[in-house]
Coordinates of C-alpha atoms in Angstrom, one line a residue:
X1 CA -180.6 -53.9 3.2
X2 CA -181.2 -57.4 4.8
X3 CA -181.4 -60.3 2.5
X4 CA -185.1 -60.7 1.7
X5 CA -184.8 -57.1 0.7
X6 CA -181.9 -58.1 -1.4
X7 CA -183.5 -61.2 -4.1
X8 CA -185.9 -58.7 -5.8
X9 CA -183.1 -55.8 -7.1
X10 CA -181.2 -59.0 -8.0
X11 CA -184.1 -60.2 -9.5
X12 CA -184.5 -57.1 -12.0
X13 CA -180.8 -56.2 -12.0
X14 CA -180.7 -60.0 -13.3
X15 CA -183.8 -59.3 -15.7
X16 CA -182.3 -56.2 -17.0
X17 CA -179.5 -57.7 -18.2
X18 CA -181.3 -60.3 -20.0
X19 CA -183.4 -58.0 -21.5
X20 CA -180.6 -55.5 -22.4
X21 CA -178.8 -58.9 -23.5
X22 CA -181.3 -59.9 -26.3
X23 CA -181.9 -56.1 -27.6
X24 CA -178.1 -55.9 -27.5
X25 CA -177.1 -59.2 -28.6
X26 CA -173.0 -58.5 -28.7
X27 CA -172.5 -56.0 -25.5
X28 CA -171.0 -57.9 -23.2
X29 CA -168.4 -59.9 -25.6
X30 CA -165.4 -58.4 -26.4
X31 CA -164.4 -57.4 -30.1
X32 CA -162.1 -59.0 -32.4
X33 CA -159.7 -56.9 -32.2
X34 CA -159.8 -56.8 -28.0
X35 CA -159.5 -60.7 -28.1
X36 CA -156.8 -60.9 -31.0
X37 CA -154.9 -57.7 -28.3
X38 CA -155.0 -60.1 -25.2
X39 CA -153.9 -63.0 -27.2
X40 CA -150.4 -61.0 -29.1
X41 CA -150.3 -59.5 -25.0
X42 CA -150.5 -63.2 -23.7
X43 CA -148.0 -64.7 -26.9
X44 CA -145.6 -61.5 -26.0
X45 CA -145.2 -62.7 -21.7
X46 CA -144.6 -66.1 -23.1
X47 CA -142.2 -65.7 -25.5
X48 CA -140.5 -63.3 -23.4
X49 CA -140.2 -66.0 -20.2
X50 CA -139.3 -69.2 -22.9
X51 CA -136.3 -66.2 -24.2
X52 CA -135.7 -65.6 -20.7
X53 CA -135.3 -69.3 -19.0
X54 CA -133.0 -69.8 -22.5
X55 CA -130.8 -67.0 -22.1
X56 CA -130.5 -68.1 -17.9
X57 CA -129.8 -71.5 -19.1
X58 CA -132.4 -73.0 -17.7
X59 CA -132.5 -76.9 -16.8
X60 CA -134.7 -79.1 -15.9
X61 CA -132.0 -81.9 -15.5
X62 CA -130.2 -79.6 -12.8
X63 CA -132.9 -78.8 -11.0
X64 CA -133.7 -82.6 -10.7
X65 CA -130.2 -83.2 -9.6
X66 CA -129.8 -80.3 -7.5
X67 CA -133.1 -81.3 -5.4
X68 CA -131.8 -84.0 -4.6
X69 CA -128.6 -82.5 -3.2
X70 CA -131.4 -80.2 -1.3
X71 CA -132.7 -83.5 -0.2
X72 CA -129.5 -84.5 1.3
X73 CA -128.8 -81.6 2.9
X74 CA -132.3 -81.8 4.7
X75 CA -131.2 -84.9 5.7
X76 CA -127.9 -84.0 7.1
X77 CA -130.1 -81.0 9.1
X78 CA -131.9 -83.3 10.5
X79 CA -132.1 -83.2 14.7
X80 CA -131.4 -79.5 14.6
X81 CA -128.9 -78.7 17.2
X82 CA -126.9 -76.3 18.9
X83 CA -124.4 -78.5 20.3
X84 CA -123.9 -77.2 23.9
X85 CA -125.8 -74.6 25.8
X86 CA -123.2 -72.0 25.8
X87 CA -124.2 -71.9 22.2
X88 CA -127.7 -71.5 22.6
X89 CA -127.2 -68.5 24.9
X90 CA -124.9 -66.7 22.1
X91 CA -127.4 -67.8 18.9
X92 CA -130.4 -66.2 21.4
X93 CA -128.3 -63.2 22.2
X94 CA -127.5 -63.2 18.5
X95 CA -131.2 -63.3 17.6
X96 CA -132.6 -61.0 20.1
X97 CA -129.6 -58.1 18.9
X98 CA -131.2 -58.9 14.9
X99 CA -134.8 -58.1 16.5
X100 CA -133.0 -55.1 17.8
X101 CA -131.5 -54.0 14.7
X102 CA -134.8 -54.1 12.6
X103 CA -136.4 -53.0 15.5
X104 CA -133.8 -49.3 16.0
X105 CA -134.4 -49.2 12.0
X106 CA -137.4 -49.6 11.0
X107 CA -139.1 -47.0 13.7
X108 CA -136.0 -44.1 12.8
X109 CA -137.3 -44.8 9.7
X110 CA -140.6 -44.3 9.6
X111 CA -139.8 -40.9 12.0
X112 CA -137.6 -39.7 9.0
X113 CA -140.0 -40.5 6.4
X114 CA -142.9 -38.9 8.7
X115 CA -142.1 -35.5 7.3
X116 CA -140.7 -36.5 3.7
X117 CA -143.8 -38.6 3.4
X118 CA -145.9 -34.8 3.3
X119 CA -143.6 -32.6 1.4
X120 CA -144.5 -35.5 -1.3
X121 CA -147.9 -35.3 -1.1
X122 CA -149.2 -33.1 -3.8
X123 CA -152.2 -32.2 -1.5
X124 CA -149.7 -31.0 1.5
X125 CA -147.4 -29.2 -0.8
X126 CA -148.6 -28.1 -4.2
X127 CA -145.5 -26.9 -5.4
X128 CA -144.4 -29.1 -8.2
X129 CA -140.4 -28.5 -8.6
X130 CA -140.4 -29.3 -4.8
X131 CA -143.1 -32.7 -5.3
X132 CA -140.6 -33.5 -7.4
X133 CA -137.6 -33.2 -5.6
X134 CA -138.9 -35.2 -3.1
X135 CA -140.0 -38.1 -4.6
X136 CA -136.8 -38.4 -6.8
X137 CA -134.6 -38.3 -3.8
X138 CA -137.6 -41.4 -2.2
X139 CA -137.3 -42.9 -5.8
X140 CA -133.1 -42.8 -5.4
X141 CA -133.2 -43.7 -1.9
X142 CA -135.5 -47.0 -2.3
X143 CA -133.8 -48.3 -5.5
X144 CA -130.4 -49.1 -2.9
X145 CA -131.6 -53.3 -1.5
X146 CA -130.5 -53.2 2.4
X147 CA -127.4 -55.7 1.0
X148 CA -125.9 -52.5 -0.7
X149 CA -126.9 -50.2 2.4
X150 CA -125.3 -52.5 4.7
X151 CA -122.1 -53.2 3.0
X152 CA -121.6 -49.6 2.0
X153 CA -122.3 -48.6 5.8
X154 CA -119.7 -51.3 7.6
X155 CA -117.4 -49.8 4.9
X156 CA -117.8 -46.3 6.3
X157 CA -118.3 -47.5 10.2
X158 CA -116.8 -51.1 10.7
X159 CA -118.7 -54.1 11.6
X160 CA -121.6 -54.7 14.4
X161 CA -125.0 -54.0 14.9
X162 CA -124.9 -50.1 14.0
X163 CA -123.9 -50.5 10.5
X164 CA -126.9 -52.6 10.7
X165 CA -129.2 -50.0 12.1
X166 CA -127.9 -47.8 9.2
X167 CA -128.6 -49.7 6.7
X168 CA -132.3 -51.0 7.0
X169 CA -132.7 -46.8 8.1
X170 CA -131.5 -46.2 4.5
X171 CA -133.3 -48.7 3.0
X172 CA -136.8 -47.9 4.7
X173 CA -136.7 -44.3 4.6
X174 CA -137.4 -44.4 0.6
X175 CA -140.3 -46.7 1.3
X176 CA -142.0 -44.5 4.5
X177 CA -141.8 -42.3 2.3
X178 CA -143.4 -43.6 -0.8
X179 CA -146.0 -45.5 1.3
X180 CA -147.0 -42.2 3.9
X181 CA -146.9 -39.3 0.7
X182 CA -149.7 -41.7 -1.1
X183 CA -151.3 -42.4 2.4
X184 CA -151.4 -38.5 2.5
X185 CA -153.3 -38.2 -0.9
X186 CA -155.3 -41.1 -0.3
X187 CA -156.7 -39.4 2.6
X188 CA -160.5 -37.4 2.5
X189 CA -160.3 -33.8 2.1
X190 CA -163.6 -32.9 3.8
X191 CA -161.8 -33.0 7.0
X192 CA -159.3 -30.5 5.4
X193 CA -162.2 -27.9 3.9
X194 CA -164.0 -27.8 7.0
X195 CA -161.2 -27.1 9.1
X196 CA -160.0 -24.3 6.5
X197 CA -164.0 -23.1 6.1
X198 CA -163.9 -21.9 9.8
X199 CA -160.6 -20.2 9.5
X200 CA -157.7 -22.4 10.3
X201 CA -154.3 -21.9 8.6
X202 CA -152.7 -25.6 6.7
X203 CA -150.8 -26.5 9.5
X204 CA -153.6 -27.0 11.6
X205 CA -155.9 -28.7 8.4
X206 CA -152.6 -31.1 8.4
X207 CA -152.6 -31.8 11.7
X208 CA -156.0 -32.2 12.8
X209 CA -157.9 -32.6 9.7
X210 CA -155.2 -35.2 8.0
X211 CA -152.7 -36.5 10.3
X212 CA -155.8 -38.6 12.9
X213 CA -156.9 -40.0 8.7
X214 CA -153.5 -41.5 7.6
X215 CA -152.0 -42.2 11.0
X216 CA -153.2 -45.4 11.6
X217 CA -152.5 -46.7 7.9
X218 CA -148.7 -45.4 8.7
X219 CA -148.7 -47.3 11.6
X220 CA -149.6 -50.8 10.5
X221 CA -147.3 -50.0 7.3
X222 CA -144.7 -49.7 10.3
X223 CA -146.0 -52.7 12.0
X224 CA -145.7 -54.5 9.1
X225 CA -141.9 -53.4 8.4
X226 CA -141.0 -54.5 11.1
X227 CA -142.1 -58.3 10.9
X228 CA -140.7 -57.8 7.2
X229 CA -137.1 -56.4 8.6
X230 CA -136.5 -58.7 11.0
X231 CA -135.9 -61.3 7.8
X232 CA -133.7 -58.5 6.4
X233 CA -131.6 -58.0 9.2
X234 CA -130.6 -61.4 9.7
X235 CA -129.7 -61.1 5.5
X236 CA -127.7 -58.1 6.2
X237 CA -125.7 -59.9 9.3
X238 CA -124.5 -62.6 7.0
X239 CA -122.1 -59.4 5.4
X240 CA -121.2 -58.0 8.7
X241 CA -123.2 -56.3 9.9
X242 CA -124.0 -57.5 13.3
X243 CA -127.2 -59.7 14.5
X244 CA -127.6 -63.8 13.8
X245 CA -126.9 -63.7 10.1
X246 CA -122.8 -63.8 10.4
X247 CA -123.4 -67.0 13.0
X248 CA -125.3 -68.3 9.8
X249 CA -123.1 -68.2 7.0
X250 CA -120.7 -69.3 9.3
X251 CA -122.2 -72.7 10.2
X252 CA -122.4 -72.9 6.4
X253 CA -119.6 -72.6 6.1
X254 CA -117.8 -75.5 8.5
X255 CA -120.9 -77.1 7.2
X256 CA -122.6 -77.8 11.0
X257 CA -126.3 -78.4 9.1
X258 CA -127.6 -79.2 12.2
X259 CA -126.7 -75.9 13.7
X260 CA -128.0 -74.0 10.3
X261 CA -131.3 -76.0 10.6
X262 CA -131.5 -75.0 14.9
X263 CA -130.8 -71.3 13.6
X264 CA -133.2 -70.9 11.1
X265 CA -135.9 -72.5 13.6
X266 CA -135.1 -69.2 15.8
X267 CA -135.6 -67.3 12.8
X268 CA -139.0 -68.1 11.5
X269 CA -140.5 -68.9 16.1
X270 CA -139.2 -65.5 15.8
X271 CA -141.0 -64.1 12.5
X272 CA -144.1 -65.6 13.6
X273 CA -144.3 -64.0 17.3
X274 CA -143.6 -60.9 15.7
X275 CA -145.7 -61.5 12.8
X276 CA -149.2 -62.8 15.0
X277 CA -148.2 -59.1 17.3
X278 CA -147.8 -57.0 15.0
X279 CA -151.3 -58.4 13.2
X280 CA -152.9 -57.6 16.7
X281 CA -151.8 -54.6 17.1
X282 CA -152.3 -53.8 13.1
X283 CA -156.2 -54.8 13.5
X284 CA -156.3 -52.4 16.9
X285 CA -155.2 -49.5 15.6
X286 CA -157.7 -49.5 12.5
X287 CA -160.3 -49.9 15.1
X288 CA -161.1 -54.0 14.2
X289 CA -161.4 -55.3 17.5
X290 CA -163.0 -58.1 16.7
X291 CA -159.4 -59.5 15.1
X292 CA -158.0 -62.8 16.0

């Protein structure tokens, strides 16, 4: 519909609303009980906020002093420097290791979560017991943070990037399983019903009716998690799971703040590049070719 044709429609809608308000002046006004309930909810949330600040001993004075110390640290971090080219190449190798950990962890978790997502989707597996067990298993795995998984796997397989990959796999398989199942449940049923009406089996309906619809959504989610998990791989490296996080923690301990700022800049540039590439790929997968 053109812009010119939209004006009479909007004018008629506005006229109808004015006429309705004239006949029923209170129709668009919230009731006193609704207003009182909204005020009670806002008051309860404000009270909870104040109570939380009191329990956590929040102090504006400590915040101001802390900001002053943060300014001192920022002064010591300028200019960013790795000291020597040898250390720069060591840090660059560790950064590449971090990206590799994120890549292997995310895409391995996505491959494992794909069948689990179908099991947890009600429109694919209507069995209540299987659906319940699948969902609870994904909730259990997702409920443990990747840092905890990193500590567990470092204790099991030792220090190094292998523990980091396993930690990200365990942390992401639950999240992917939940996201994949929700995407499958939100898919249009018409394609599945069309395949079933022509005599196709349930597996054919899933393969040719559901999967083409949800695959671009799943791929976009995986690409987003790859960019996000590059930062997570940095954090788990601090506990010995490989990557640049170990060097970052070491330089903080020895007060080499110029090295710390150089490492942070390397991480930020890497995440920005991955974000730009993954954004273009996501738009290409969902069909928006004009994305920049």
